[in-house]
Tab-separated table of C-alpha atoms and ligand atoms in Angstrom:
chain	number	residue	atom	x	y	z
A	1	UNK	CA	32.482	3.797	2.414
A	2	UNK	CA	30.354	4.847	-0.565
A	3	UNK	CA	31.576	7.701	-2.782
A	4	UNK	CA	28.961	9.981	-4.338
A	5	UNK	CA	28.812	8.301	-7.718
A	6	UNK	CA	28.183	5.043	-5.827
A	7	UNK	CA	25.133	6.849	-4.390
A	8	UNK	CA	23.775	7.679	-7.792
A	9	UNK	CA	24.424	4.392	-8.975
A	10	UNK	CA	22.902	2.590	-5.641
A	11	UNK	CA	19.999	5.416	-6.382
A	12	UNK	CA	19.446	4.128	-10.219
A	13	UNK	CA	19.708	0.623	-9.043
A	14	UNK	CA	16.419	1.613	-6.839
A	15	UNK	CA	14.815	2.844	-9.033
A	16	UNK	CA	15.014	0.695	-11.586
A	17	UNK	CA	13.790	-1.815	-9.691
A	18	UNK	CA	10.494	-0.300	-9.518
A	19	UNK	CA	10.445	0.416	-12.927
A	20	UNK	CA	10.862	-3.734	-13.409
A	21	UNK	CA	8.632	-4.679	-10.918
A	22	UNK	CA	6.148	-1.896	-9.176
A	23	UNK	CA	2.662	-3.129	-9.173
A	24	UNK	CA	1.382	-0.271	-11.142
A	25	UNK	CA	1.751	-3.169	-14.392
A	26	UNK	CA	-0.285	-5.639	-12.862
A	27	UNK	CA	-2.980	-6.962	-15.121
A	28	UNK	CA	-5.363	-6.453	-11.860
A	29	UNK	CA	-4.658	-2.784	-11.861
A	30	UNK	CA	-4.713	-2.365	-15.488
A	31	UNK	CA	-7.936	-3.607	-15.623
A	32	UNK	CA	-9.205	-1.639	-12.435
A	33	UNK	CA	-7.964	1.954	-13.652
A	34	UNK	CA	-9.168	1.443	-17.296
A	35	UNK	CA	-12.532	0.736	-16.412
A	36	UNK	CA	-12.425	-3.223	-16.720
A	37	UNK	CA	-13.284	-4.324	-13.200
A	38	UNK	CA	-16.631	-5.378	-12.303
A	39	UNK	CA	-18.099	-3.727	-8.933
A	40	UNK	CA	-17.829	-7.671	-7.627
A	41	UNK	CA	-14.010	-6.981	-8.547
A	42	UNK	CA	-13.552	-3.757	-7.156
A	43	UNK	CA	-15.233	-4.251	-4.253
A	44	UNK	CA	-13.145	-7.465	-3.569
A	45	UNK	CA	-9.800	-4.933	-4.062
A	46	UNK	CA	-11.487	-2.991	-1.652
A	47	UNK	CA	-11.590	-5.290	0.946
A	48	UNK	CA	-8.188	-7.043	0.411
A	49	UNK	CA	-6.532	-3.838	0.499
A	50	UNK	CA	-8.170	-3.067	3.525
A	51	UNK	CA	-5.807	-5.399	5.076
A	52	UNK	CA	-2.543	-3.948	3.977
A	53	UNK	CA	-3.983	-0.383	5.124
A	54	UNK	CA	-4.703	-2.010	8.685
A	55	UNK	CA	-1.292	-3.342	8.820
A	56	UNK	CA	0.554	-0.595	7.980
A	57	UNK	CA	0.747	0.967	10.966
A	58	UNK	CA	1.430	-1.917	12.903
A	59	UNK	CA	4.568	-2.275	10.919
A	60	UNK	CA	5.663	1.209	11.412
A	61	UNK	CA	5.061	0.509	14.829
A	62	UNK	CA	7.070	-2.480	14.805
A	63	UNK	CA	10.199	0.148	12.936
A	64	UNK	CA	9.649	2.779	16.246
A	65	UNK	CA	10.089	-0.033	18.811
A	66	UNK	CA	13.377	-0.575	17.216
A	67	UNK	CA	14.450	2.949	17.148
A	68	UNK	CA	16.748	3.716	19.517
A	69	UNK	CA	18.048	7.358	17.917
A	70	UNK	CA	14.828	9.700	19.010
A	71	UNK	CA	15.703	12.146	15.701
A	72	UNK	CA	14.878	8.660	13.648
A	73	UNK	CA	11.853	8.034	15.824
A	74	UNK	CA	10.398	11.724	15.507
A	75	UNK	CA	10.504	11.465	11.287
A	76	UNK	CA	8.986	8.040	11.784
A	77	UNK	CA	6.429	8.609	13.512
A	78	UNK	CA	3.990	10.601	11.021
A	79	UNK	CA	3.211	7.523	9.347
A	80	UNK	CA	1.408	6.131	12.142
A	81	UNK	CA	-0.281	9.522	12.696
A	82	UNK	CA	-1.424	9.563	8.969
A	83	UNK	CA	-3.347	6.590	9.123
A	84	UNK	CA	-4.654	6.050	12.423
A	85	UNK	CA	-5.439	9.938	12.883
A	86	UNK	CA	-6.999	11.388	15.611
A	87	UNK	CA	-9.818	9.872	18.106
A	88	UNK	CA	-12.347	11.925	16.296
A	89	UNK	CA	-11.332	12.675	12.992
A	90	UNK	CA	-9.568	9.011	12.238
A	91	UNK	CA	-6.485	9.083	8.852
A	92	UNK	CA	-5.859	6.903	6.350
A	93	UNK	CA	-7.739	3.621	7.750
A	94	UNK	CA	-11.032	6.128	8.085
A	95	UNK	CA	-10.502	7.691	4.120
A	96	UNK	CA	-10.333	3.432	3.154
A	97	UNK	CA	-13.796	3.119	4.905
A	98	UNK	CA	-14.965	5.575	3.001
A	99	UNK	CA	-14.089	4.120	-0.290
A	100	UNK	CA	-15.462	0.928	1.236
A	101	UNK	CA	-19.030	2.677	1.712
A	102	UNK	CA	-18.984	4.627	-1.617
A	103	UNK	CA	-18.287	0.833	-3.620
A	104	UNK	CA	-21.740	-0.145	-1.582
A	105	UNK	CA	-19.916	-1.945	1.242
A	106	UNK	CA	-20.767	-2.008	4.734
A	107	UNK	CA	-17.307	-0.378	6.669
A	108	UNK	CA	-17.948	-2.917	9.769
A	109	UNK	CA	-17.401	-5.695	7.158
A	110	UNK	CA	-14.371	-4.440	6.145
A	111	UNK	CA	-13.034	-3.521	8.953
A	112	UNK	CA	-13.657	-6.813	10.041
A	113	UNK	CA	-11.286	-8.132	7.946
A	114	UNK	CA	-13.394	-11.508	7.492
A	115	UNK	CA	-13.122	-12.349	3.905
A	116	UNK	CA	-9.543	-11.272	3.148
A	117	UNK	CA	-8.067	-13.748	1.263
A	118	UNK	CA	-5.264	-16.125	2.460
A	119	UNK	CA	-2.552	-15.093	0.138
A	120	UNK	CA	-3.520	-11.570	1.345
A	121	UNK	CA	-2.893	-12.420	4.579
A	122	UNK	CA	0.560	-13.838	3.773
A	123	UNK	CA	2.033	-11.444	1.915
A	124	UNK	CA	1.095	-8.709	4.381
A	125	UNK	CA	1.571	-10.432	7.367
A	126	UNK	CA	5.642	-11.532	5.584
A	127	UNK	CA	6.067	-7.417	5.253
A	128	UNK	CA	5.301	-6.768	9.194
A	129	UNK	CA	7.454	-9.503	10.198
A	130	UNK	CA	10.477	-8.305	7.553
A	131	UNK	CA	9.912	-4.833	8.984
A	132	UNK	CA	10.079	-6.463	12.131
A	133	UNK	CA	13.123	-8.554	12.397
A	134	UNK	CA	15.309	-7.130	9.579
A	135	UNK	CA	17.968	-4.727	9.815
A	136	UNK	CA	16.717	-1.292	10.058
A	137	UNK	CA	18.369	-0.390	6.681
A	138	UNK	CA	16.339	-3.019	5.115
A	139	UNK	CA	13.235	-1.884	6.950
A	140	UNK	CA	13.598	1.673	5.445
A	141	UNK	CA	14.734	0.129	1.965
A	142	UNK	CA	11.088	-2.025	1.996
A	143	UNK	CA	9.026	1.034	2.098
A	144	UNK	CA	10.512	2.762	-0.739
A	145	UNK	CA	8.276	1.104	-2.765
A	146	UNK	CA	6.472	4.574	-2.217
A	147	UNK	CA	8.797	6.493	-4.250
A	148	UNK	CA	6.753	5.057	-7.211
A	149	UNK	CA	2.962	5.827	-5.543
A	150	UNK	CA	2.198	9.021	-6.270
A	151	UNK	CA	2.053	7.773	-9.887
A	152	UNK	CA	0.245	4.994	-9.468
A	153	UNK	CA	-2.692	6.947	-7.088
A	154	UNK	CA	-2.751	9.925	-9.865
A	155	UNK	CA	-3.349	7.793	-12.380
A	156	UNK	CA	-5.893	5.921	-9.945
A	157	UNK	CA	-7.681	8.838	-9.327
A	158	UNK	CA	-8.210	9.798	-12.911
A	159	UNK	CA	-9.426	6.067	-13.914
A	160	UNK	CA	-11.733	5.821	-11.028
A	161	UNK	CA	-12.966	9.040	-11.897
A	162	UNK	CA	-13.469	8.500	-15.045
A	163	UNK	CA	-14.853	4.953	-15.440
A	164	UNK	CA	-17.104	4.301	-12.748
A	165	UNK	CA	-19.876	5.737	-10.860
A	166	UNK	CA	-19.470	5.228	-7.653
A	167	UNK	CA	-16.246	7.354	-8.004
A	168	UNK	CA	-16.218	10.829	-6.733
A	169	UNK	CA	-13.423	13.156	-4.365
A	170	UNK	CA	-15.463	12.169	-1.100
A	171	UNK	CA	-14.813	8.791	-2.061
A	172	UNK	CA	-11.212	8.845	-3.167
A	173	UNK	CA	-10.064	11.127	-0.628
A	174	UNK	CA	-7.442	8.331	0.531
A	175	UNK	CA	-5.825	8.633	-2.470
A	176	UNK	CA	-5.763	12.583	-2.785
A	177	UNK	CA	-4.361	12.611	0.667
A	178	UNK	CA	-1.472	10.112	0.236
A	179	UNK	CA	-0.220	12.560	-2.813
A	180	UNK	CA	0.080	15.127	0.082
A	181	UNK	CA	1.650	12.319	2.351
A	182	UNK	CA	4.151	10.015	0.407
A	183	UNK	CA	6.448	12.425	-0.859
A	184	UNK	CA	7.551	13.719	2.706
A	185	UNK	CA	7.880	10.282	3.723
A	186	UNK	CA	9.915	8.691	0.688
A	187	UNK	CA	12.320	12.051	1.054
A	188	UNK	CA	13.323	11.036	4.185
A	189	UNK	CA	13.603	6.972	3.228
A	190	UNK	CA	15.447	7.755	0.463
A	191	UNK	CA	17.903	10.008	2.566
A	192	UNK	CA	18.408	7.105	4.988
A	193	UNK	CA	18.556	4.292	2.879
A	194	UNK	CA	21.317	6.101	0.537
A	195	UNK	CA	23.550	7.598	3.390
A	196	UNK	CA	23.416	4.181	5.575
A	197	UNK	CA	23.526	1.920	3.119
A	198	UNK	CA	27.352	2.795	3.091
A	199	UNK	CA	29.298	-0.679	1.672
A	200	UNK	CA	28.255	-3.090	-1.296
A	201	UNK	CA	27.188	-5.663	1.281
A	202	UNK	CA	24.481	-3.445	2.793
A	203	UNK	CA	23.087	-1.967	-0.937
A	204	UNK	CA	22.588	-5.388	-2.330
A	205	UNK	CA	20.214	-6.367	0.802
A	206	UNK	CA	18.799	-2.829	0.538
A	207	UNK	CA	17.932	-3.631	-2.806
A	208	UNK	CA	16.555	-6.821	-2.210
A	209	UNK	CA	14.614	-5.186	0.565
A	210	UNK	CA	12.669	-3.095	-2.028
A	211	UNK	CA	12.264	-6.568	-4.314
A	212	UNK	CA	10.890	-8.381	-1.612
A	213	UNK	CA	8.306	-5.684	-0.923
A	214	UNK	CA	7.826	-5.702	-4.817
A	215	UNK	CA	7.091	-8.902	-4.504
A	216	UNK	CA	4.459	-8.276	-1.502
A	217	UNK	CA	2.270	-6.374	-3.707
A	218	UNK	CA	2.392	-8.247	-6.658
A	219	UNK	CA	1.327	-11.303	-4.895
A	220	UNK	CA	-1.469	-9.209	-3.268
A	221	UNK	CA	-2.960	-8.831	-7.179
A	222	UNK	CA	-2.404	-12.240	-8.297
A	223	UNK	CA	-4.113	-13.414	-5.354
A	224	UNK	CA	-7.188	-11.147	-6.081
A	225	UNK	CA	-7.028	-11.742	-9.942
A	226	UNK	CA	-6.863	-15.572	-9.506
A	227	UNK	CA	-9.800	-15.821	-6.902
A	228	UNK	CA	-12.060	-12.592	-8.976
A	229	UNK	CA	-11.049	-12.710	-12.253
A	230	UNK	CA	-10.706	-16.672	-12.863
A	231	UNK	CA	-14.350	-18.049	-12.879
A	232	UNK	CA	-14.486	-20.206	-9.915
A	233	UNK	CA	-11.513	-19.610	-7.850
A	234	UNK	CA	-12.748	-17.712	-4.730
A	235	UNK	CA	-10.068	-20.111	-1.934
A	236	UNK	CA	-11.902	-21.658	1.319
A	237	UNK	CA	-12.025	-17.918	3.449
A	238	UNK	CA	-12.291	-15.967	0.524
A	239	UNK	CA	-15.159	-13.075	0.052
A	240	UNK	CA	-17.931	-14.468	-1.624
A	241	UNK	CA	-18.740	-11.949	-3.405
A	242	UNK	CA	-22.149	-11.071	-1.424
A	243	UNK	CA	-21.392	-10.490	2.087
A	244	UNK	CA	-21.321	-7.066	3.613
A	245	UNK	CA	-23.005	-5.775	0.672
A	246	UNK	CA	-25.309	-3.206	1.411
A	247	UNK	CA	-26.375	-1.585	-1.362
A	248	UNK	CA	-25.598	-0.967	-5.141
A	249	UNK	CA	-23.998	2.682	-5.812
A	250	UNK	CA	-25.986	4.605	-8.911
A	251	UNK	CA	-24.686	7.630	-10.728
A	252	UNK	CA	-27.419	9.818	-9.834
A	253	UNK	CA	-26.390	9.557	-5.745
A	254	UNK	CA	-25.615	12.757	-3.937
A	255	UNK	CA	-21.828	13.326	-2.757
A	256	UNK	CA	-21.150	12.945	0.575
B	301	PQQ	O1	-1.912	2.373	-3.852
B	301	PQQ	C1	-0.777	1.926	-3.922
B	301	PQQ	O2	-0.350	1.370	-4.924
B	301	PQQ	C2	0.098	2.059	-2.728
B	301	PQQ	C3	1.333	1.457	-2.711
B	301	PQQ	C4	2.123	1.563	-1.558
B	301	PQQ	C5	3.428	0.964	-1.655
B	301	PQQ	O3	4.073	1.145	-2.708
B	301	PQQ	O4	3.843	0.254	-0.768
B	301	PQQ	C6	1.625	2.232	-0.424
B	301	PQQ	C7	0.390	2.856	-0.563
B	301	PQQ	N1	-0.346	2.771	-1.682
B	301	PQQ	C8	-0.168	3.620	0.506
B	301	PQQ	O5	-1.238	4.214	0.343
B	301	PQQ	C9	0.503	3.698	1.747
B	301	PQQ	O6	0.034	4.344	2.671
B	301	PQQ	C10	1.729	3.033	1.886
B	301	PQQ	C11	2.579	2.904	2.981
B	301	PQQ	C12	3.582	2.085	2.550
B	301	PQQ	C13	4.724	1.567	3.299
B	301	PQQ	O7	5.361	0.641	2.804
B	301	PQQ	O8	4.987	2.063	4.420
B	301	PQQ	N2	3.387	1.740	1.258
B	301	PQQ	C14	2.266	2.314	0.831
């Protein structure tokens, strides 16, 4: 059993780990809220993250197949909702194609996924599985990387905003949305993951729950910042750079 000051401790121990090791440092994203990318770069963020969008559903997916309490099941399921959306008006996935045409992409390439590139694929396709097989405390624990979004897609929406064209509210509506969306959700995590995570045993993998998924967006940067950033190191698979481009964005384009 934990007593309360264990909480807060097990709580600081959180989040200081995102304070160590959230993605928000990452040279990649430095570079891509200050204004530093090229479209080539963006665009290739674009697509890459396209893949972690598609997959998180699945994953919460995976987490309700597990459930077997229905109360755990009903504050779960949201998340799907908030991506896949409705038949006609779409979520999440649809606001992500939207960015995807604004950068000058065609949405049917992205959505095809061709292009992603392998390391990508990995580290998403490690987070399903984790979410998968682990513990349910541990599944919780991995998406608390969310306590430390809304910071991240503020400041996102302000750099965008103010450093490149293509950039406008039609176009980062994603972003606007998930400010509305996270907090609800990383409530409830949080909730779980401190009031189940109830002996020393279960905190430390909790913990390295939330490193691991660290870890799965960090590698998601490097990947992109070794292949589009390092002159000549697109992998075999990778986006060259040219396909599904339909169009350059200009400044002088009317909103949406
Ligand atoms: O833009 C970002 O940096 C960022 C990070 C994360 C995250 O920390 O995992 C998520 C999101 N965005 C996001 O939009 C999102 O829907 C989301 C769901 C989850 C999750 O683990 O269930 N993380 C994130």
């Amino acid at each position: 059993m934990t007593t309360a000051s264990d909480k807060q401790a097990f709580h600081a121990r959180l989040l200081e780990i995102g304070t160590q090791r959230y993605h928000d440092k990452h040279p990649f994203h430095v570079m891509l809220h200050g204004g530093g990318c090229t479209m080539t770069q963006v665009r290739a963020w674009v697509i890459n993250r396209y893949y972690y969008q598609s997959r998180i559903p699945m994953k919460d997916a995976a987490f309700l197949s597990r459930c077997e309490d229905p109360q755990l099941r009903r504050a779960w399921r949201s998340r799907i909702e908030d991506h896949d959306g409705g038949m006609d008006e779409g979520g999440g996935i649809r606001r992500w194609l939207r960015l995807a045409e604004a950068v000058g992409l065609d949405p049917a390439y992205v959505a095809s996924t061709r292009g992603v590139l392998p390391a990508t694929r990995f580290a998403v396709d490690a987070y399903v599985a984790f979410v998968r097989e682990k513990p349910l405390v541990e599944a919780v624990a991995s998406s608390l990387t969310e306590l430390f979004a809304p910071k991240i897609h503020s400041e996102r929406i302000a750099g965008l905003l103010e450093h490149y064209a293509f950039a406008d509210e039609a176009a980062l509506a994603y972003f606007r949305q998930r400010l509305n969306e996270a907090p609800r959700d990383v409530e409830f995590g949080l909730a779980y993951v401190l009031d189940h995570a109830d002996t020393r045993e279960k905190q430390d993998a909790a913990a390295a729950a939330l490193t691991f998924k660290t870890d799965v967006l960090w590698s998601q940067l490097d990947a992109l910042y070794s292949a589009y950033v390092t002159p000549g190191r697109i992998p075999p698979g990778g986006w060259d750079g040219r396909e599904g481009v339909v169009r350059e964005p200009t400044a002088t384009e009317p909103a949406e």
